Each structure stands twice: as structure tokens, then as C-alpha cells.
mmCIF file of C-alpha atoms in Angstrom:
data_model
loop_
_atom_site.group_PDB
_atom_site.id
_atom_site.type_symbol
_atom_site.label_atom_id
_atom_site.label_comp_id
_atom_site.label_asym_id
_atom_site.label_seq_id
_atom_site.Cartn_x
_atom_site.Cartn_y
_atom_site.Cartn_z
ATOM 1 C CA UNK A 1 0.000 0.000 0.000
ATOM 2 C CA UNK A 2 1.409 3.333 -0.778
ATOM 3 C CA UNK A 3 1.650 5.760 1.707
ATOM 4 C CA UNK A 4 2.086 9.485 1.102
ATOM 5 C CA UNK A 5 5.216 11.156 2.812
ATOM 6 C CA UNK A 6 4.553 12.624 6.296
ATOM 7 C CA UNK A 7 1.128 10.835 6.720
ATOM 8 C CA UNK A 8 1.431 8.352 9.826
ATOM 9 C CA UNK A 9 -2.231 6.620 9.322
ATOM 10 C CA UNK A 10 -3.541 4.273 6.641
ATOM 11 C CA UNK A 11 -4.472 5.917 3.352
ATOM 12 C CA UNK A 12 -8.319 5.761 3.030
ATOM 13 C CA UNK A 13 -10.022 7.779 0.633
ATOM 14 C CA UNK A 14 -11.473 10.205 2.940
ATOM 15 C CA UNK A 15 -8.347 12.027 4.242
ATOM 16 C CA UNK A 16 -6.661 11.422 0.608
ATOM 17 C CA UNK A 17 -10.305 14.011 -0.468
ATOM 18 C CA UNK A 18 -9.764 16.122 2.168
ATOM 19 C CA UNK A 19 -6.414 16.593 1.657
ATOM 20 C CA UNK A 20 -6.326 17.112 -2.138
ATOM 21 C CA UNK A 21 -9.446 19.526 -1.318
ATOM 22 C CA UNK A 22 -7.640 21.630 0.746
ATOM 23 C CA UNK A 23 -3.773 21.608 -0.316
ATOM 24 C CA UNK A 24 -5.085 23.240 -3.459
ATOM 25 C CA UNK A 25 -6.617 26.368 -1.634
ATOM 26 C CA UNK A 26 -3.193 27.450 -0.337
ATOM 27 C CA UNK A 27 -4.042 26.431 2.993
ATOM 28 C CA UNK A 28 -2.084 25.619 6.446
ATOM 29 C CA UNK A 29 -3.321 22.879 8.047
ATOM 30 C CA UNK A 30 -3.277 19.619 10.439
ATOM 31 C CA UNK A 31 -4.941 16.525 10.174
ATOM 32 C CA UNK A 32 -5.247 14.757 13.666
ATOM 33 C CA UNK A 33 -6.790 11.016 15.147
ATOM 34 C CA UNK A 34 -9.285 11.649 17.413
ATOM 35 C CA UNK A 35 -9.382 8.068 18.376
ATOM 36 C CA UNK A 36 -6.374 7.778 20.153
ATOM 37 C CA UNK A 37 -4.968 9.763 23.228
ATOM 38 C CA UNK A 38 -3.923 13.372 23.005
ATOM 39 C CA UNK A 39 -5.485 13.014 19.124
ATOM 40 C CA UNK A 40 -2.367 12.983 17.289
ATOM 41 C CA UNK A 41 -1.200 14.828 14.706
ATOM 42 C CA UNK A 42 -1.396 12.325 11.903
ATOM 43 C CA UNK A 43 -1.253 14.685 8.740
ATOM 44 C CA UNK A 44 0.602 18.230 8.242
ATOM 45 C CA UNK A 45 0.919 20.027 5.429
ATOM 46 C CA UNK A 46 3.935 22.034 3.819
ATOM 47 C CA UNK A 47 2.131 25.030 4.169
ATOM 48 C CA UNK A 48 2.054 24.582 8.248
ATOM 49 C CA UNK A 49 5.477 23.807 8.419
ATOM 50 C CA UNK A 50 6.550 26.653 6.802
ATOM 51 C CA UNK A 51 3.889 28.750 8.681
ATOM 52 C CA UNK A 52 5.432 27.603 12.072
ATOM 53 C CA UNK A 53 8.923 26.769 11.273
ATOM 54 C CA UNK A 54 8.851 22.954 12.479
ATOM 55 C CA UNK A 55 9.067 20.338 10.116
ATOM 56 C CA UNK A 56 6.894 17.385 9.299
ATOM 57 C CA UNK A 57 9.162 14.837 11.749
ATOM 58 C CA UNK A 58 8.543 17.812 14.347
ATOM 59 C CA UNK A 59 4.876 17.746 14.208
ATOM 60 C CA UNK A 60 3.977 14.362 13.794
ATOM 61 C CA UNK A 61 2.296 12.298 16.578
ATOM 62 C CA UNK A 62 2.273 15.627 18.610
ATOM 63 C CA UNK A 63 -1.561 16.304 20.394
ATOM 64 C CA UNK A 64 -3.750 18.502 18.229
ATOM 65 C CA UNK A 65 -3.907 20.894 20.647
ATOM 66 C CA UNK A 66 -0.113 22.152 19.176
ATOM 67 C CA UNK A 67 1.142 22.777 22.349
ATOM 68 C CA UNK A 68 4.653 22.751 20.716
ATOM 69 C CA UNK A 69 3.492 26.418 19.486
ATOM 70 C CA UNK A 70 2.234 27.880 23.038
ATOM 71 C CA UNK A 71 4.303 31.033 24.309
ATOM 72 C CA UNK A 72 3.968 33.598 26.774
ATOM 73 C CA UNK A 73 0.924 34.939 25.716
ATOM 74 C CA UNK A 74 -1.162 31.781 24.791
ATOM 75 C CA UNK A 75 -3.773 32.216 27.167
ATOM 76 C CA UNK A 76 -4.604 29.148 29.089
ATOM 77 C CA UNK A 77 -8.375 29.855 29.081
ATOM 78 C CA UNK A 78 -8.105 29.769 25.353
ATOM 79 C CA UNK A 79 -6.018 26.122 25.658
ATOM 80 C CA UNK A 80 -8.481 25.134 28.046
ATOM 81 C CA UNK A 81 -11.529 25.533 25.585
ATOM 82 C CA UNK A 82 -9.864 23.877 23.456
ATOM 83 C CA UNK A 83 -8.868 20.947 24.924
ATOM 84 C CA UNK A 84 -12.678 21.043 26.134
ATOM 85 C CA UNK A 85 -14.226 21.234 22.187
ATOM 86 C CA UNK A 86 -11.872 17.874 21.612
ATOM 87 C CA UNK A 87 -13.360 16.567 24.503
ATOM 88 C CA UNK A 88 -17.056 16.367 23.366
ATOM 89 C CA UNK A 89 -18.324 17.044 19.986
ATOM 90 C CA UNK A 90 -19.112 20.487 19.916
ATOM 91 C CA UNK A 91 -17.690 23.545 18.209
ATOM 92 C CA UNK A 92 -16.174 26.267 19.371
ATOM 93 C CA UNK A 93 -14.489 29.513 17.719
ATOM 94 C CA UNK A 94 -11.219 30.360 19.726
ATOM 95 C CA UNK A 95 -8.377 33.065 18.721
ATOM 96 C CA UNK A 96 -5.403 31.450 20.048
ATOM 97 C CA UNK A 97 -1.449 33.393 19.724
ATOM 98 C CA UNK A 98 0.994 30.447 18.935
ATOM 99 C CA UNK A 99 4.583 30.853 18.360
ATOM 100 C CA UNK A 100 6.915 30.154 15.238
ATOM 101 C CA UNK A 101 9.670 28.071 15.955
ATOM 102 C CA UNK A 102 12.321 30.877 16.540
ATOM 103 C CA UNK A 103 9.442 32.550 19.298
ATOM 104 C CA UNK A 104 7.993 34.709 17.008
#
């Protein structure tokens, strides 16, 4: 089975759509597994790891929350809801500061 660089679960036609979808739109995004603990990062695209400095070995298997980009003002309340929305099925909007890799 092939398996597409820097993508950690089995290829199923779902993420392969979702991915194709939005790689196209000049987007930054992750792709994570809710059904295991911390829902790990399972999928990153080149756009996020130029957005945040890390690379793809950087990223993967980390929790979805991205705690690898909190800094001094990531504001735990904002963490905290988010962590909550992963929790149960519900959506929430949250503006969260992260951090490029060099603090920025």
C-alpha cells in the first residue's frame, strides 16, 4: 500500500479528499486522530510547516492541541476551551497566539 510522505495513518479515501481539497486552496493545516490519546497529529501540510517553522518529523504524533506552538501569551483559558471542544463534539471559535519556531 502506498503511503504518502509525512502521513502516519492508513491511506483511506477520505483524508486522501480532504487533503487534495484543501492543499489546493493554499491552505495551512493539520490533520489529527481523534481516536487515540492526546489526538495525534497524523497529517501536516507544507504550508504549516513553513507557517510555524517545524518540520513534518517535528509535528507528527504531537496532540492537536499544538502545544509545541504555546508562548507567553497563549492564554490558558483559550487552551483550556480547546482541549474542552476535543473533549465532546461540539464547536467552538477560539483566537489562540501560537509561536513560530524561533518565538515569534
Amino acid at each position: 500500500m502506498p503511503v504518502r510522505r509525512g502521513h502516519v495513518a492508513p491511506q483511506n479515501t477520505f483524508l486522501g479528499t480532504i487533503i487534495r481539497k484543501f492543499e489546493g486552496q493554499n491552505k495551512k493545516f493539520i490533520i489529527a486522530n481523534a481516536r487515540v490519546q492526546n489526538c495525534a497529529i497524523i497529517y501536516c501540510n507544507d504550508g504549516f510547516c513553513e507557517m510555524t517553522g517545524f518540520s513534518r518529523p517535528d509535528v507528527m504524533q504531537k496532540p492537536c492541541t499544538c502545544d509545541f506552538l504555546h508562548g507567553p501569551e497563549t492564554k490558558r483559558h483559550d487552551i483550556a476551551q480547546i482541549a474542552q471542544a476535543l473533549l465532546g463534539s461540539e464547536e467552538r471559535k477560539v483566537e489562540v497566539t501560537y509561536y513560530h519556531k524561533n518565538g515569534k
